[in-house]
Amino acid sequence: MSAVKKGLVTFAAAVPEEGLKAALARPRSEVIAEVTASKLRGRGGAGFPTGVKWNLAAAATAPAKWVVCNADEGEPGTFKDRVILAEVPDLVLEGMTIAAWAIGAARGVLYLRGEYAYLRDSLEKVLARRREKGLLGTGILGSPLSFDVEIRMGSGAYVCGEETALIESLEGHRGEPRNRPPFPVDCGYRSEPTIVNNVETFACAAMVLAKGAEWFRGIGTEVSTGPKLFSVSGDCREPGVWEFPLGITIAGLLAAVGGEGAKAVQVGGASGRCVPASEFGRTLAFEGVPTGGSIIVFGPRRDMLHVAENFLEFFVDESCGQCTPCREGNAKLLEGVRMLREGRCSWAYLQELQKLGEVMQLASKCGLGQSSPNAFLSIVEHFRPEIMGRTAGGNA
Amino acid sequence: MSSRIERTASISRAPVSQRGHVVPVSADPEAIGGTVSVTIDGIEAKVPLGTTILDAARALGLKIPTLCHHPDLEVAGVCRICVVEVEGQRTLQAACAFPITSPIRVQTHTRKVRQARRRILDLMLSKHVGECYTCFRNLNCELQTLAKEYGVDFFRFGHEAARRHQVDDSSYSVRRDMDKCILCRRCVRTCIDLQEVGVLEAVGRSDGTRIATFLDKPLNDVVCINCGQCINRCPTAALGAMDPTDDVWIDINDPKKHVVIQTAPAPRAAIGECFGLPPGTPLTFEMNTAMKTIGFDRVFDTNFTADLTIIEEGTELLLRLHEALVQKKDVALPQFTSCSPGWVKYLEHFYPEMIPNLSTAKSPQQMFGALIKTFYAQKAGIDPASIVACALMPCSAKKYECNRPEMCDSGHKDVDYGLVTRELGQMFHEAGIDLPKMPKGSFDDPFGTATGSGVIFGATGGVMEAAIRTVVELVTGLKIEDVFAHADVLPVRGFDGVRYVELPIPAIGEVPDLLKMNKGLPFSDWKWLEGAVLKVAVCHGTANAKRVVEDIKAGGTFSKCHFIEFMACPGGCLGGGGMPIPTSPEIRAARAKAIYAEDASYEIRKAHENPAVIRLYQEFLTDGPCGEKSHHLLHTHYTPRGKYIA
Ligand SMILES: Cc1cc2nc3c(=O)[nH]c(=O)nc-3n(C[C@H](O)[C@H](O)[C@H](O)COP(=O)(O)O)c2cc1C
Ligand code: SF4
Ligand code: SF4
Ligand code: SF4
Ligand code: SF4
Ligand code: FES
C-alpha cells in the first residue's frame, strides 16, 4: 500500500453516518441546497459544481435514476481514490446514499477500476454490513429511501473513466464516449438520468451534510472550497497521499512533500499541465492550476522531452479511436516528439504540431483528446530550448 | 408500423454513443416550448426543439461539411469535420450531434473552425493510402471533395504510401480496401443499425482502430448478405462493388462471343445521375442505344422475366392457398417473395427454419439467364456456350446470386456477369458516350417491350402491386382498373418500412387458359376462393424484415398474411447497393417517382397480358405456369446457412 502521510485527515475524523442521518432528516431540495451552498466541485478532474449536477438530475422526470461512483481512477499519477476506498469506504457509500436521496434514485453502481479488483472483496463486505445495518436496502434508517449499490468492474481502459464512456461500458458496449448533450443527468445509464461523481466527491458530500456547508466553505478559497487529497509522486522525499486545503501554492506543497528544487511539476496527471519552476507561486485551485489531485514532481535532472514522450505514449495507447483529432493527432504528436529526440523536427513542423495540439483541444469529442496535448504543449512552451537542443542539424 | 428510416433511436441497436439526442419534440410546434431560436452566422431562425445545428443550418441554406453524418443513419459525431463555434462553449461543437435545446449563437466558418477542419482533413489524408486517379470514387468522393473545398495543397502530416491492409476481395459482391477507410463508421451503422445484419464493427483502439468482420474473417465467410448498403453510404472508396467490367469488355471484343444484356428497371431511373442529371431522370431507351453502341449484341428487358416471375410466383401462391384451404395440408404460408437475393441470403442465415416460406421462383435475373441460354439460344440458333449473359442490376447481391452454384439450370452458368448501374455508367463514359444525348432505341425480341408491371419491381411494393394486378384479374375475371383506379394499387406503395393490406376478392371468374395449360393444377374453378380476403404485406430493408419475421414466428398479424414482399434494401431496388452514390431518402423518392411515371406510360401494365410471356408459354414452357419445364428452369432451392459459419 502506498505511504499515507498526512492523508485523509478530514475524512478519517468523520462520525459514521452523521451526514446520512442529517440528510434523511431534511427534504431533498434542502440537501441539494446544502451541497450547492458548500460550493463543492467535482474531485474527478473536471471540477463541475456538484450541487448543480445533483439539481439537474433531481429535476429530470423519469421512473428510474442512477447514482454512479466513478472509481476508475485511471489518470497516471493518481491513487487517492484507492486509499479512500481502502480506508473510509463507508464515507463514500454514505455520500452515494445521500445523493440517491437528493436526486430520487433507487440504485447505484460503483464502477471499480479493473486493477483494484483486490479491493472488491472488502467492498462487498462493507456493502453487506451496510445492508445488515439498514444503511442500504429498503427504508434506509426508517426513512422512505430505498437504495442499493452494486459493484461493477472496469476492464482497464483509461477512457472508461470518462463518465459517458463509463456508462457505455456499464451497458456492455465498447468504452467510447457519447455525444454530449445529452448529458448523463438527462440520459445516462440505460438512458435514464444518472449522476456520475468521483469517489472523493461523494466522501466530501457526506462531510458537507454532516458538518454543514459553512464548515466546508471555511476550508480552501472563495472559489475552491474544501479539503483536497493529492496523489504526490516523483522526485520528492515524501511521496504519497496528502491532504491540503485547495488554494495551496505549488511551492507550498513542494515544501511539505520535500520536493524543493524541482524543475517542473505535472499537475493533473498525464492530461494535466506541466508547470515550470517559474510558476510555482500559482495555486492549486479551480481558479489557479486545476487538478483532480495528481502531482508529479520532476527534479532538475529529468529530461522533459522524455516526459512528453512518456505521456503521449500513454495517450496513443488509451485513445478510444473514435474521433479523428484524438485518434490520429496523438500519434502525430508522439511521432513529432520522437523526431525532436532524434533531431529531425524542424522549427516549422514543431509549430504545426503546436497548432495540431490546439485543434485537438478544441475539436476532440471527449475530455481525453481535449486534454491529451496539454502536457506536450506546456512542455514545448516552457522548455523549448531544452527540447530543441537535440537538433543535430542546428536549426534550433 | 413506421418506416425504418424514420425509426426512433429507442429501438436502435446502435450504442448510445452513436445516437443522436432524442429530445421529445412537441407534436405541436406552436405549443409553448415547441420551438427554440438559434442564430447561425448572424441569421436568426426558430427551429423545433432538439433540431441539430447541422439541420438548422441546412434549413437556412448554410453549408457545414460532414463526413460521418448520413441522412439515413444515426448520428455518430466522430469525424469532427462539422465542428462549429457555439458562443459560450469552450470547445468547438460537432454540428451534426448538437441538439438545440436553448437559444444559442453559432458561427460556422470562423478562423478557428477552418483551421480545425483543415487539420482534421490533413490527419485523415495522412493515413489515406491511394491516389485518386486509380480510384473508382474519383470525382465522386466526399473526402476528395472536402480536400478541394478546403484547399489542401500539401500533406501537412505526411501521406502514407505503403499499404497496411490487404484488400478483401473474397466476396462476389463487396470489396473492402481498408487503406482508404477514414473510420467514419457509416458502414458499421448501416450494417448493424439500418440493416440489422451486423457484419462490420470497429475493433482495436486509438490509431490501431479499424473496421473489421467477426474474427477478421473474409467477407465471404461471414453473414454478409451482399446488400451493398454499406457501399452506398461509404464516403470514400474503402467499400466498393466487385467490378467485372474488364471481363465484360474482353467478351464484347471477342467476335466468337454473343454478348447479351438484360436490364432491370431500377437502373433506368438512376443512371442519369452518373451523367450529372438529377435523380429520377428516366433514360431507358437512350440506354438501349448506348448499350448497343458499346458492343452488346442484344439488349433485353428484365421486365419480361419480372412478369414471368409474377405468373410463376402467383401460381405458386394459388397452389399453396389451395393446399391450405381445400386440401387442408400443412403448407408454409405466408409465401415470401424471393426476387431480392440479399433478402434470400438474410433468411438463409438468420431464419433458415423459414426457408419453406420462400417462393421457389427464381429472381427475374436468374429466370432470364436460364431462358437466354435455352429458349433464346434455340430460337436464334446460337450455341449457348458462346453466349455471354450480362445483367444490368441495381444490386450488388445480384453479383453473388449469379454465382450461386445451383444457378446453372440451362446447362451453363445462367448469368455470367452481374453489372451494376455505376459500372455501366463507367463503361459508357469510357466509350465516350454522353448518355442523355443518345437517340432512343428499343429492346430486342423475342422478349418484347417493356411493361409497367415489370418496371415497378424497382420500387418497394412493386412486386406486390404487379402480383395483385395479375392475381385479381386471373381470379375475378374483372379488370383491375375497376378495382383500383388507373390500376394503381396505392395501398402497397410508399416508403413506410412495413405496409399491411387486406384485399377482399370481390368476385370470382373462370380459371384462365394460361393457368389451364398446367394439366397438374388441382383446381378447375375458383369457388374455393369465394369471399376470401387476401392479406398481403410489403416490407423493405432487412431491419424491417426482421420485425415481420419475428412477428410471424410469434403468431402476430403477419402470420395471418398470405403473401409478403421482402426487399433487402431500404426503398427496394431503387435503393440497391449498385446504384449511383450518394443515396438519401429524397434521392430514392425521386427515383421511385420516375419508376411509377414510367409504369403509367406503358400500354401493358399487367404481367399476364405481356404478349411475349404468353408466347413463351405457348412455344416453350408448354406445360404452363409451375409446370415441369418451368420447374426445371425457373424455380430453385435454398441453402440453410445459419449464423455460425465455419
Ligand atoms: C479520459 C477521461 C478519464 C477520466 N477518468 C476519471 C476517473 O478515473 N475518475 C473520475 O472520477 N473521473 C474521471 N474523469 C472525469 C469524469 O468524466 C467525470 O467528470 C467525473 O467522474 C465527474 O465526477 P466529479 O464531478 O465528482 O468529479 C475522466 C475524464 C476523462 C475525459
Ligand atoms: S477524444 Fe479520444 S478518447 Fe475521446 S472520443 Fe475522441 S478518440 Fe475517443
Ligand atoms: S477514396 Fe477519394 S480521396 Fe481516396 S483515392 Fe479515392 S477518390 Fe481519392
Ligand atoms: S453488404 Fe450489407 S450485409 Fe454486407 S457488410 Fe454491407 S451492409 Fe452489411
Ligand atoms: S469503410 Fe467507408 S463507411 Fe466504413 S468507416 Fe471506412 S470510410 Fe467509413
Ligand atoms: S459529420 Fe459531424 S462529427 Fe462527423
Coordinates of C-alpha atoms in Angstrom, one line a residue, chain A residues 58-243:
Chain A
A58 CA -33.3 15.8 -9.4
A59 CA -35.2 18.0 -11.8
A60 CA -35.3 15.3 -14.6
T61 CA -38.5 13.3 -14.6
A62 CA -38.0 9.6 -15.1
P63 CA -39.2 6.4 -13.4
A64 CA -35.7 5.4 -12.5
K65 CA -32.4 7.3 -11.8
W66 CA -28.9 6.2 -11.1
V67 CA -26.1 7.2 -8.8
V68 CA -22.7 6.1 -10.2
C69 CA -19.5 6.3 -8.3
N70 CA -16.5 6.7 -10.6
A71 CA -13.8 4.7 -9.1
D72 CA -12.0 4.0 -12.3
E73 CA -9.0 6.2 -11.2
G74 CA -7.0 5.8 -14.4
E75 CA -5.2 9.1 -14.5
P76 CA -1.4 8.3 -14.4
G77 CA -0.1 9.5 -11.0
T78 CA -3.5 9.4 -9.3
F79 CA -4.0 7.0 -6.4
K80 CA -6.0 8.8 -3.8
D81 CA -9.4 7.1 -4.6
R82 CA -7.8 3.8 -3.9
V83 CA -6.8 4.9 -0.5
I84 CA -10.2 6.4 0.2
L85 CA -11.9 3.1 -0.8
A86 CA -9.5 1.1 1.3
E87 CA -9.7 3.3 4.4
V88 CA -13.1 5.0 4.5
P89 CA -15.3 3.1 2.1
D90 CA -18.3 3.8 4.3
L91 CA -18.0 7.5 3.8
V92 CA -18.2 7.1 0.0
L93 CA -21.2 4.8 0.3
E94 CA -22.8 7.3 2.7
G95 CA -22.2 10.0 0.1
M96 CA -23.8 7.9 -2.6
T97 CA -26.8 7.2 -0.4
I98 CA -27.2 10.9 0.3
A99 CA -27.0 11.6 -3.5
A100 CA -29.7 8.9 -4.1
W101 CA -32.0 10.7 -1.6
A102 CA -31.2 14.0 -3.2
I103 CA -32.0 13.1 -6.8
G104 CA -34.5 10.3 -6.2
A105 CA -32.5 7.3 -7.3
A106 CA -33.1 3.8 -6.1
R107 CA -30.0 2.1 -7.5
G108 CA -26.3 2.9 -7.6
V109 CA -23.2 1.4 -9.2
L110 CA -19.7 1.6 -8.0
Y111 CA -17.5 1.3 -11.1
L112 CA -14.2 -0.1 -9.8
R113 CA -11.0 0.2 -11.8
G114 CA -10.0 -3.3 -13.0
E115 CA -6.6 -3.1 -11.3
Y116 CA -8.4 -2.5 -8.0
A117 CA -10.0 -5.9 -8.1
Y118 CA -8.3 -6.8 -4.8
L119 CA -10.5 -4.2 -3.1
R120 CA -13.6 -5.8 -4.3
D121 CA -14.0 -8.4 -1.5
S122 CA -13.6 -5.9 1.2
L123 CA -16.0 -3.5 -0.5
E124 CA -18.6 -6.3 -0.9
K125 CA -18.2 -6.9 2.8
V126 CA -18.8 -3.3 3.5
L127 CA -21.9 -3.4 1.4
A128 CA -23.2 -6.5 3.1
R129 CA -22.6 -4.9 6.5
R130 CA -24.4 -1.7 5.5
R131 CA -27.4 -3.8 4.2
E132 CA -27.5 -5.5 7.6
K133 CA -27.4 -2.3 9.5
G134 CA -30.2 -0.9 7.4
L135 CA -27.9 1.7 5.7
L136 CA -28.7 0.2 2.3
G137 CA -31.8 -1.6 1.1
T138 CA -35.4 -0.6 1.6
G139 CA -36.4 2.1 4.1
I140 CA -32.9 3.2 5.0
L141 CA -32.7 4.2 8.7
G142 CA -36.5 4.3 8.8
S143 CA -36.8 6.8 6.0
P144 CA -38.8 6.3 2.8
L145 CA -35.4 6.0 0.9
S146 CA -34.7 2.7 -0.8
F147 CA -31.3 2.4 -2.3
D148 CA -28.7 -0.2 -3.0
V149 CA -25.3 -0.3 -4.7
E150 CA -23.7 -2.9 -6.9
I151 CA -20.0 -3.1 -7.8
R152 CA -19.1 -3.4 -11.5
M153 CA -15.6 -3.9 -12.6
G154 CA -13.8 -1.8 -15.2
S155 CA -11.6 -3.6 -17.7
G156 CA -8.5 -1.4 -17.9
A157 CA -9.3 1.3 -20.4
Y158 CA -8.4 4.8 -19.2
V159 CA -11.2 6.3 -21.3
C160 CA -13.8 4.4 -19.3
G161 CA -13.2 6.9 -16.5
E162 CA -14.8 9.5 -18.8
E163 CA -18.4 9.4 -17.5
T164 CA -20.2 8.7 -20.7
A165 CA -17.7 6.0 -21.8
L166 CA -18.1 4.6 -18.3
I167 CA -21.8 4.4 -18.9
E168 CA -21.3 2.7 -22.3
S169 CA -19.1 0.2 -20.6
L170 CA -21.7 -0.5 -18.0
E171 CA -24.2 -1.1 -20.8
G172 CA -21.8 -3.7 -22.3
H173 CA -20.6 -1.7 -25.2
R174 CA -17.1 -0.6 -26.3
G175 CA -16.0 2.1 -23.9
E176 CA -16.5 5.1 -26.1
P177 CA -17.6 8.5 -25.0
R178 CA -21.0 9.6 -26.1
N179 CA -22.1 12.8 -27.8
R180 CA -22.9 15.5 -25.2
P181 CA -25.5 16.8 -24.9
P182 CA -27.5 14.9 -23.9
F183 CA -25.7 14.8 -20.5
P184 CA -25.9 11.8 -18.2
V185 CA -28.1 13.8 -15.8
D186 CA -30.8 13.7 -18.6
C187 CA -29.9 10.5 -20.4
G188 CA -27.3 8.3 -18.7
Y189 CA -27.1 4.6 -17.8
R190 CA -29.9 2.8 -19.6
S191 CA -30.9 6.1 -21.0
E192 CA -32.1 7.2 -17.5
P193 CA -31.0 10.2 -15.5
T194 CA -27.7 9.4 -13.9
I195 CA -25.2 11.3 -11.8
V196 CA -21.6 10.2 -12.1
N197 CA -19.3 11.5 -9.3
N198 CA -15.8 10.8 -8.2
V199 CA -15.1 8.8 -5.1
E200 CA -13.7 11.8 -3.3
T201 CA -16.7 13.9 -4.3
F202 CA -19.1 11.5 -2.6
A203 CA -16.9 11.5 0.6
C204 CA -16.9 15.3 0.6
A205 CA -20.6 15.4 0.1
A206 CA -21.1 13.2 3.2
M207 CA -18.9 15.6 5.2
V208 CA -20.8 18.6 3.9
L209 CA -24.1 17.1 5.1
A210 CA -22.5 16.2 8.4
K211 CA -20.8 19.4 9.2
G212 CA -22.6 21.9 7.1
A213 CA -21.8 24.0 4.0
E214 CA -20.3 26.7 6.1
W215 CA -17.7 24.5 7.7
F216 CA -16.8 23.2 4.2
R217 CA -16.5 26.7 2.8
G218 CA -14.2 27.6 5.6
I219 CA -11.6 25.4 4.1
G220 CA -9.9 26.4 0.9
T221 CA -10.5 29.6 -1.1
E222 CA -13.6 31.5 -2.1
V223 CA -14.0 29.6 -5.3
S224 CA -12.3 26.3 -4.5
T225 CA -13.7 25.2 -1.2
G226 CA -12.9 22.2 1.0
P227 CA -10.0 19.9 1.6
K228 CA -8.4 18.1 -1.3
L229 CA -6.4 14.9 -1.5
F230 CA -3.3 15.0 -3.6
S231 CA -1.5 11.9 -5.0
V232 CA 2.1 13.1 -4.9
S233 CA 4.8 11.1 -6.7
G234 CA 8.1 11.7 -8.5
D235 CA 11.2 13.4 -7.3
C236 CA 10.4 14.3 -3.7
R237 CA 11.2 12.9 -0.3
E238 CA 7.7 12.0 0.8
P239 CA 5.5 10.8 -2.0
G240 CA 2.0 9.5 -1.1
V241 CA -1.5 10.8 -0.5
W242 CA -1.6 14.2 1.1
E243 CA -4.4 16.4 2.2

